[in-house]
Amino acid sequence: MSKKVLIVGGVAGGASTAARLRRVDEEAEIIIFEKGEHISFANCGLPYHIGEVIKERDKLLVQTPEAMEARFDIDVRVMNEVLSINRGNKEVKVKDWVKGEVYTESYDVLVLSPGADPIKPPLPGIDGKNIFTLRNIPDTDLIKGFVDDNKPENAVVVGAGYIGVEMAENLHHRGVKVSVVELAPQVLGPIDADMAAIVHNHMRTKGVDLHLSDGVKAFREEGDKTIVELQSGKEIKASLVVMSIGVKPSTKLAKEAGLELGETGAIKVNKHLQTSDESIYAIGDAIEVVDFVTKKPAHIPLAGPANKQGRIVANNLAGAKEKFVGTQGTAIAKVFDLTVAATGNNEKQLKEAGIDYQVSYTNSKNHAGYYPGAIPMTIKIIFTPDKGKLLGAQIVGYDGVDKRIDILATAIRFEKTVFDLQELELAYAPPFGSAKDPVNMAGFTAGNILKGMVDVIYWHELEDLSNDTIILDVREEVEVELGKIDGSINIPLNSLRDRLDELDKDKNIVIYCAVGLRGYIGARILIQHGFKKVKNLSGGYKLYKEIINDKEESIGNCNTPDCEQMNTASNPEEGQIVGKQLANNQAGKRVQLDTCGLQCPGPIMQVANKMKELDEGDILEVVATDPGFIADIGAWCKSTGNKLIDSCQEGHNFTATIQKGQGRREVANGDTKNKKTMVVFSGELDRAIASFIIANGAAAMGSEVTLFFTFWGLNILRKKEEVKVKKSMMDKMFGKMMPQGSEKLPLSNMNMFGMGAKMIRKVMKDKGVDSLEALIGQAKLNGVRLVACQMSMDVMGIKKEELIEGVEVGGVASFLSDAEESNMSLFI
């Protein structure tokens, strides 16, 4: 006996139920009621039609009533609204809005797919003529018509979920200046604040004004404008306002019929998608689902799960017993040329659910770096701290994000671990991926944490570091010029093994690089050389800088239509002056530099090297594919005295034009010279310690410091290990009789055959005073010049190879030159 199935609502859930049911049951009588005029449309494409990315409106119509009736033999009744359900009689009351008639229709099975309604809070002035919501085709027509006819100069989008962010982008494409107002401290709630910081910075570079942690208090009209009053007291004048603060499940029918609602306020269903009435099923945005990760009730309105639910209900109506096991919230959004994706739970959700977790960040390119167009993505994965079971993932990047989030969503669905990610065999060819795919790399990094290969620290923990912590930057010097974490010291990774004696093994060490990889390598070096308290900054300086930039709102807005300017020049007027200088400087040659495929610090290092080859006034035109290049090149030019003429983005290429030597180099304390010089004649421990304490103090106060080591003072700079160099017999005798390195220096008084020196070192350690070796390391990191007297070296038979790294060899003339420019000279 055939069933009569009534379906309330079309679009994703209702239409998919009807189509699947017909495919599995040719005899069923199927009727769809849709209160609007469109049975199935591309809800997610609505903002893009307003932005004219999707130019033809008809392309939004996935299925017409006529086509559906013809293909599936389904009775499709548009403009027919179901008003009520009589569960006792198993019938519904329907209003035909075209005929103006009300009628009843009986059912054997009823499927509710009413969707969700846009939230419209009772704010003063919210019904103003310029204020719109976006949920369906008629809403789209109204907004697009308003933009077409009125050509608004500015707009306010209230709410920064997926639709809100997409509306901001598409209005921007139409030439509208957009402000986004969001009550939460971030856009895109499914991602965490650290990943959202990248999105915030990117949106600001596109000219979007963000008003975060600030809600709307009221609206009022002034002429043809709407004034948006914020809770902070700010006011924004707009020609257009789009409300996009979220949706609520449409439960009126179900509630009035006495069906049970869940904890979230949505319709409660069982694992087979039946409501509290076994003859009534419910699907889509109106129902409460099980969060796949936490197993707790949730309301997650997404098109993908709605389609799957429709298929399951149809199969169950045909006699199957299929289950809907939950929604994990996999979603993706385009934010201008950035792609943002998430799946599973974020940190906020896991904290609310009381689930313990661990986090890891990686930064990988979408395909092989040597193949043109390689561009990075930041991946955050969240997993259990015991077995590494995946709980969630978030990605922000450009190309290839969709592929990776789908892999991670699949891994979560099948309850895989970070170690399983390591084992995935994914497609590789240079244009499409890497031999170690970004997903593999995420698994390797997380696995290293779980296996104890490295301990990690996160950006938000840096504020709570103890005073006995060394923050070690293992990036190259050119990278440090672009910015660093306050209080950090720099030892490039490739020099780390040779400079271990500059670090105190008894102190906590936080190590960082650009994205975490070199920091991991550096941590492994330290750990295997006896350092016990080492942590690597997960995500590196790149993520840290994004978060700091977001907090300071330091990235400027773009203001050119074709080439979106990044405004990294410190002064727009200065940039105009440079343009005039450039026009007048015809002698300077133009040189092009292609750094595409290189990740930070590659582009900046290539710029620095190329600049050495150029003459004053020459122009360097650089193209890169590293998104951080635009901000980096501005900082580099500012610190090196070169002039950034312009910088922009064209597609996935980031370009900059630089003139050599036309800028003003930043000086810590102005242009006044503030030098200190010291002659270190003594080779005794206490005097050596005093020399370096004074030198470090002076350097910390902004002074340029030179230490000139002569005669016995040279022993402070000697390496502790034997160095094979060719020497005369006399020189060898001198070498044997003198202390070899700082660790062998005697005290000037109370040396007691070396016991005094050991005692003073112990006292210094107990009282938290840095050792001489640590002081020497700090001096080099602080830029103190260590100069060995060439004449004294010759007399005492000491070769340059025997001196520690970083020591210059100079004569008396070079020292006197420094001394003449100093306002303090000491002899120790």
PDB file of N, CA and C in Angstrom, residues 536-585:
ATOM      1  N   ASN A 536      59.086  25.260  22.451  1.00  0.00           N
ATOM      2  CA  ASN A 536      59.009  25.887  21.134  1.00  0.00           C
ATOM      3  C   ASN A 536      57.676  26.620  21.003  1.00  0.00           C
ATOM      4  N   LEU A 537      57.703  27.832  20.461  1.00  0.00           N
ATOM      5  CA  LEU A 537      56.475  28.614  20.282  1.00  0.00           C
ATOM      6  C   LEU A 537      55.689  28.038  19.115  1.00  0.00           C
ATOM      7  N   SER A 538      54.546  27.427  19.397  1.00  0.00           N
ATOM      8  CA  SER A 538      53.715  26.825  18.353  1.00  0.00           C
ATOM      9  C   SER A 538      53.132  27.928  17.471  1.00  0.00           C
ATOM     10  N   GLY A 539      53.289  27.766  16.173  1.00  0.00           N
ATOM     11  CA  GLY A 539      52.815  28.787  15.242  1.00  0.00           C
ATOM     12  C   GLY A 539      53.840  29.843  14.931  1.00  0.00           C
ATOM     13  N   GLY A 540      54.871  29.963  15.776  1.00  0.00           N
ATOM     14  CA  GLY A 540      55.963  30.881  15.519  1.00  0.00           C
ATOM     15  C   GLY A 540      55.594  32.347  15.569  1.00  0.00           C
ATOM     16  N   TYR A 541      56.566  33.163  15.139  1.00  0.00           N
ATOM     17  CA  TYR A 541      56.388  34.615  15.186  1.00  0.00           C
ATOM     18  C   TYR A 541      55.306  35.086  14.222  1.00  0.00           C
ATOM     19  N   LYS A 542      55.100  34.352  13.138  1.00  0.00           N
ATOM     20  CA  LYS A 542      54.109  34.767  12.147  1.00  0.00           C
ATOM     21  C   LYS A 542      52.716  34.823  12.764  1.00  0.00           C
ATOM     22  N   LEU A 543      52.320  33.776  13.467  1.00  0.00           N
ATOM     23  CA  LEU A 543      51.010  33.771  14.118  1.00  0.00           C
ATOM     24  C   LEU A 543      50.971  34.798  15.236  1.00  0.00           C
ATOM     25  N   TYR A 544      52.042  34.874  16.013  1.00  0.00           N
ATOM     26  CA  TYR A 544      52.111  35.846  17.107  1.00  0.00           C
ATOM     27  C   TYR A 544      51.929  37.271  16.570  1.00  0.00           C
ATOM     28  N   LYS A 545      52.597  37.576  15.454  1.00  0.00           N
ATOM     29  CA  LYS A 545      52.513  38.921  14.881  1.00  0.00           C
ATOM     30  C   LYS A 545      51.113  39.214  14.374  1.00  0.00           C
ATOM     31  N   GLU A 546      50.448  38.201  13.786  1.00  0.00           N
ATOM     32  CA  GLU A 546      49.071  38.403  13.324  1.00  0.00           C
ATOM     33  C   GLU A 546      48.172  38.802  14.494  1.00  0.00           C
ATOM     34  N   ILE A 547      48.346  38.128  15.613  1.00  0.00           N
ATOM     35  CA  ILE A 547      47.509  38.407  16.783  1.00  0.00           C
ATOM     36  C   ILE A 547      47.803  39.793  17.340  1.00  0.00           C
ATOM     37  N   ILE A 548      49.085  40.147  17.417  1.00  0.00           N
ATOM     38  CA  ILE A 548      49.455  41.479  17.916  1.00  0.00           C
ATOM     39  C   ILE A 548      48.953  42.561  16.970  1.00  0.00           C
ATOM     40  N   ASN A 549      49.119  42.339  15.654  1.00  0.00           N
ATOM     41  CA  ASN A 549      48.629  43.313  14.678  1.00  0.00           C
ATOM     42  C   ASN A 549      47.127  43.499  14.801  1.00  0.00           C
ATOM     43  N   ASP A 550      46.434  42.390  15.029  1.00  0.00           N
ATOM     44  CA  ASP A 550      44.978  42.475  15.172  1.00  0.00           C
ATOM     45  C   ASP A 550      44.614  43.307  16.394  1.00  0.00           C
ATOM     46  N   LYS A 551      45.322  43.067  17.490  1.00  0.00           N
ATOM     47  CA  LYS A 551      45.020  43.812  18.710  1.00  0.00           C
ATOM     48  C   LYS A 551      45.289  45.301  18.528  1.00  0.00           C
ATOM     49  N   GLU A 552      46.326  45.614  17.820  1.00  0.00           N
ATOM     50  CA  GLU A 552      46.695  47.020  17.648  1.00  0.00           C
ATOM     51  C   GLU A 552      46.016  47.670  16.440  1.00  0.00           C
ATOM     52  N   GLU A 553      45.307  46.841  15.653  1.00  0.00           N
ATOM     53  CA  GLU A 553      44.657  47.329  14.429  1.00  0.00           C
ATOM     54  C   GLU A 553      45.625  48.172  13.608  1.00  0.00           C
ATOM     55  N   SER A 554      46.791  47.582  13.349  1.00  0.00           N
ATOM     56  CA  SER A 554      47.879  48.358  12.755  1.00  0.00           C
ATOM     57  C   SER A 554      47.954  48.278  11.247  1.00  0.00           C
ATOM     58  N   ILE A 555      47.133  47.431  10.605  1.00  0.00           N
ATOM     59  CA  ILE A 555      47.229  47.310   9.157  1.00  0.00           C
ATOM     60  C   ILE A 555      46.313  48.325   8.504  1.00  0.00           C
ATOM     61  N   GLY A 556      46.805  49.101   7.543  1.00  0.00           N
ATOM     62  CA  GLY A 556      46.018  50.151   6.897  1.00  0.00           C
ATOM     63  C   GLY A 556      45.023  49.601   5.903  1.00  0.00           C
ATOM     64  N   ASN A 557      44.150  50.458   5.411  1.00  0.00           N
ATOM     65  CA  ASN A 557      43.132  50.080   4.439  1.00  0.00           C
ATOM     66  C   ASN A 557      43.630  50.318   3.026  1.00  0.00           C
ATOM     67  N   CYS A 558      43.132  49.512   2.101  1.00  0.00           N
ATOM     68  CA  CYS A 558      43.464  49.693   0.697  1.00  0.00           C
ATOM     69  C   CYS A 558      42.576  50.779   0.111  1.00  0.00           C
ATOM     70  N   ASN A 559      43.085  51.472  -0.867  1.00  0.00           N
ATOM     71  CA  ASN A 559      42.288  52.561  -1.416  1.00  0.00           C
ATOM     72  C   ASN A 559      42.389  52.712  -2.923  1.00  0.00           C
ATOM     73  N   THR A 560      42.899  51.681  -3.602  1.00  0.00           N
ATOM     74  CA  THR A 560      42.938  51.768  -5.050  1.00  0.00           C
ATOM     75  C   THR A 560      42.073  50.668  -5.633  1.00  0.00           C
ATOM     76  N   PRO A 561      41.341  50.926  -6.742  1.00  0.00           N
ATOM     77  CA  PRO A 561      40.365  49.965  -7.228  1.00  0.00           C
ATOM     78  C   PRO A 561      40.967  48.727  -7.855  1.00  0.00           C
ATOM     79  N   ASP A 562      42.040  48.848  -8.589  1.00  0.00           N
ATOM     80  CA  ASP A 562      42.564  47.711  -9.318  1.00  0.00           C
ATOM     81  C   ASP A 562      43.669  46.987  -8.568  1.00  0.00           C
ATOM     82  N   CYS A 563      44.584  47.753  -8.021  1.00  0.00           N
ATOM     83  CA  CYS A 563      45.707  47.175  -7.287  1.00  0.00           C
ATOM     84  C   CYS A 563      45.536  47.566  -5.838  1.00  0.00           C
ATOM     85  N   GLU A 564      45.145  46.633  -4.989  1.00  0.00           N
ATOM     86  CA  GLU A 564      44.717  46.963  -3.637  1.00  0.00           C
ATOM     87  C   GLU A 564      45.910  47.272  -2.755  1.00  0.00           C
ATOM     88  N   GLN A 565      46.105  48.576  -2.469  1.00  0.00           N
ATOM     89  CA  GLN A 565      47.293  49.075  -1.790  1.00  0.00           C
ATOM     90  C   GLN A 565      47.317  48.630  -0.336  1.00  0.00           C
ATOM     91  N   MET A 566      48.495  48.260   0.148  1.00  0.00           N
ATOM     92  CA  MET A 566      48.627  47.780   1.509  1.00  0.00           C
ATOM     93  C   MET A 566      49.025  48.875   2.489  1.00  0.00           C
ATOM     94  N   ASN A 567      49.394  50.062   1.973  1.00  0.00           N
ATOM     95  CA  ASN A 567      49.707  51.202   2.838  1.00  0.00           C
ATOM     96  C   ASN A 567      50.749  50.881   3.889  1.00  0.00           C
ATOM     97  N   THR A 568      51.830  50.222   3.498  1.00  0.00           N
ATOM     98  CA  THR A 568      52.862  49.927   4.477  1.00  0.00           C
ATOM     99  C   THR A 568      53.848  51.072   4.623  1.00  0.00           C
ATOM    100  N   ALA A 569      53.838  52.031   3.726  1.00  0.00           N
ATOM    101  CA  ALA A 569      54.692  53.207   3.904  1.00  0.00           C
ATOM    102  C   ALA A 569      54.255  53.954   5.145  1.00  0.00           C
ATOM    103  N   SER A 570      55.226  54.470   5.888  1.00  0.00           N
ATOM    104  CA  SER A 570      54.904  55.081   7.173  1.00  0.00           C
ATOM    105  C   SER A 570      54.176  56.389   7.030  1.00  0.00           C
ATOM    106  N   ASN A 571      54.282  57.046   5.876  1.00  0.00           N
ATOM    107  CA  ASN A 571      53.678  58.354   5.712  1.00  0.00           C
ATOM    108  C   ASN A 571      53.241  58.527   4.269  1.00  0.00           C
ATOM    109  N   PRO A 572      51.910  58.664   3.989  1.00  0.00           N
ATOM    110  CA  PRO A 572      51.448  58.801   2.614  1.00  0.00           C
ATOM    111  C   PRO A 572      52.059  60.003   1.912  1.00  0.00           C
ATOM    112  N   GLU A 573      52.191  61.124   2.624  1.00  0.00           N
ATOM    113  CA  GLU A 573      52.762  62.306   2.002  1.00  0.00           C
ATOM    114  C   GLU A 573      54.216  62.065   1.624  1.00  0.00           C
ATOM    115  N   GLU A 574      54.890  61.316   2.499  1.00  0.00           N
ATOM    116  CA  GLU A 574      56.288  60.981   2.219  1.00  0.00           C
ATOM    117  C   GLU A 574      56.372  60.172   0.936  1.00  0.00           C
ATOM    118  N   GLY A 575      55.390  59.257   0.751  1.00  0.00           N
ATOM    119  CA  GLY A 575      55.353  58.459  -0.458  1.00  0.00           C
ATOM    120  C   GLY A 575      55.188  59.322  -1.696  1.00  0.00           C
ATOM    121  N   GLN A 576      54.386  60.391  -1.600  1.00  0.00           N
ATOM    122  CA  GLN A 576      54.208  61.291  -2.731  1.00  0.00           C
ATOM    123  C   GLN A 576      55.524  62.007  -3.052  1.00  0.00           C
ATOM    124  N   ILE A 577      56.230  62.424  -2.003  1.00  0.00           N
ATOM    125  CA  ILE A 577      57.519  63.090  -2.210  1.00  0.00           C
ATOM    126  C   ILE A 577      58.487  62.154  -2.913  1.00  0.00           C
ATOM    127  N   VAL A 578      58.456  60.866  -2.469  1.00  0.00           N
ATOM    128  CA  VAL A 578      59.346  59.899  -3.096  1.00  0.00           C
ATOM    129  C   VAL A 578      59.041  59.770  -4.573  1.00  0.00           C
ATOM    130  N   GLY A 579      57.737  59.799  -4.913  1.00  0.00           N
ATOM    131  CA  GLY A 579      57.356  59.712  -6.312  1.00  0.00           C
ATOM    132  C   GLY A 579      57.990  60.826  -7.119  1.00  0.00           C
ATOM    133  N   LYS A 580      58.029  62.041  -6.569  1.00  0.00           N
ATOM    134  CA  LYS A 580      58.662  63.165  -7.264  1.00  0.00           C
ATOM    135  C   LYS A 580      60.164  62.942  -7.382  1.00  0.00           C
ATOM    136  N   GLN A 581      60.755  62.463  -6.274  1.00  0.00           N
ATOM    137  CA  GLN A 581      62.191  62.194  -6.312  1.00  0.00           C
ATOM    138  C   GLN A 581      62.503  61.161  -7.382  1.00  0.00           C
ATOM    139  N   LEU A 582      61.641  60.141  -7.443  1.00  0.00           N
ATOM    140  CA  LEU A 582      61.856  59.074  -8.396  1.00  0.00           C
ATOM    141  C   LEU A 582      61.765  59.588  -9.823  1.00  0.00           C
ATOM    142  N   ALA A 583      60.777  60.472 -10.031  1.00  0.00           N
ATOM    143  CA  ALA A 583      60.603  61.028 -11.370  1.00  0.00           C
ATOM    144  C   ALA A 583      61.828  61.837 -11.791  1.00  0.00           C
ATOM    145  N   ASN A 584      62.446  62.492 -10.810  1.00  0.00           N
ATOM    146  CA  ASN A 584      63.599  63.344 -11.123  1.00  0.00           C
ATOM    147  C   ASN A 584      64.902  62.559 -11.200  1.00  0.00           C
ATOM    148  N   ASN A 585      64.856  61.325 -10.735  1.00  0.00           N
ATOM    149  CA  ASN A 585      66.081  60.531 -10.684  1.00  0.00           C
ATOM    150  C   ASN A 585      66.085  59.551 -11.849  1.00  0.00           C
TER     151      ASN A 585
END
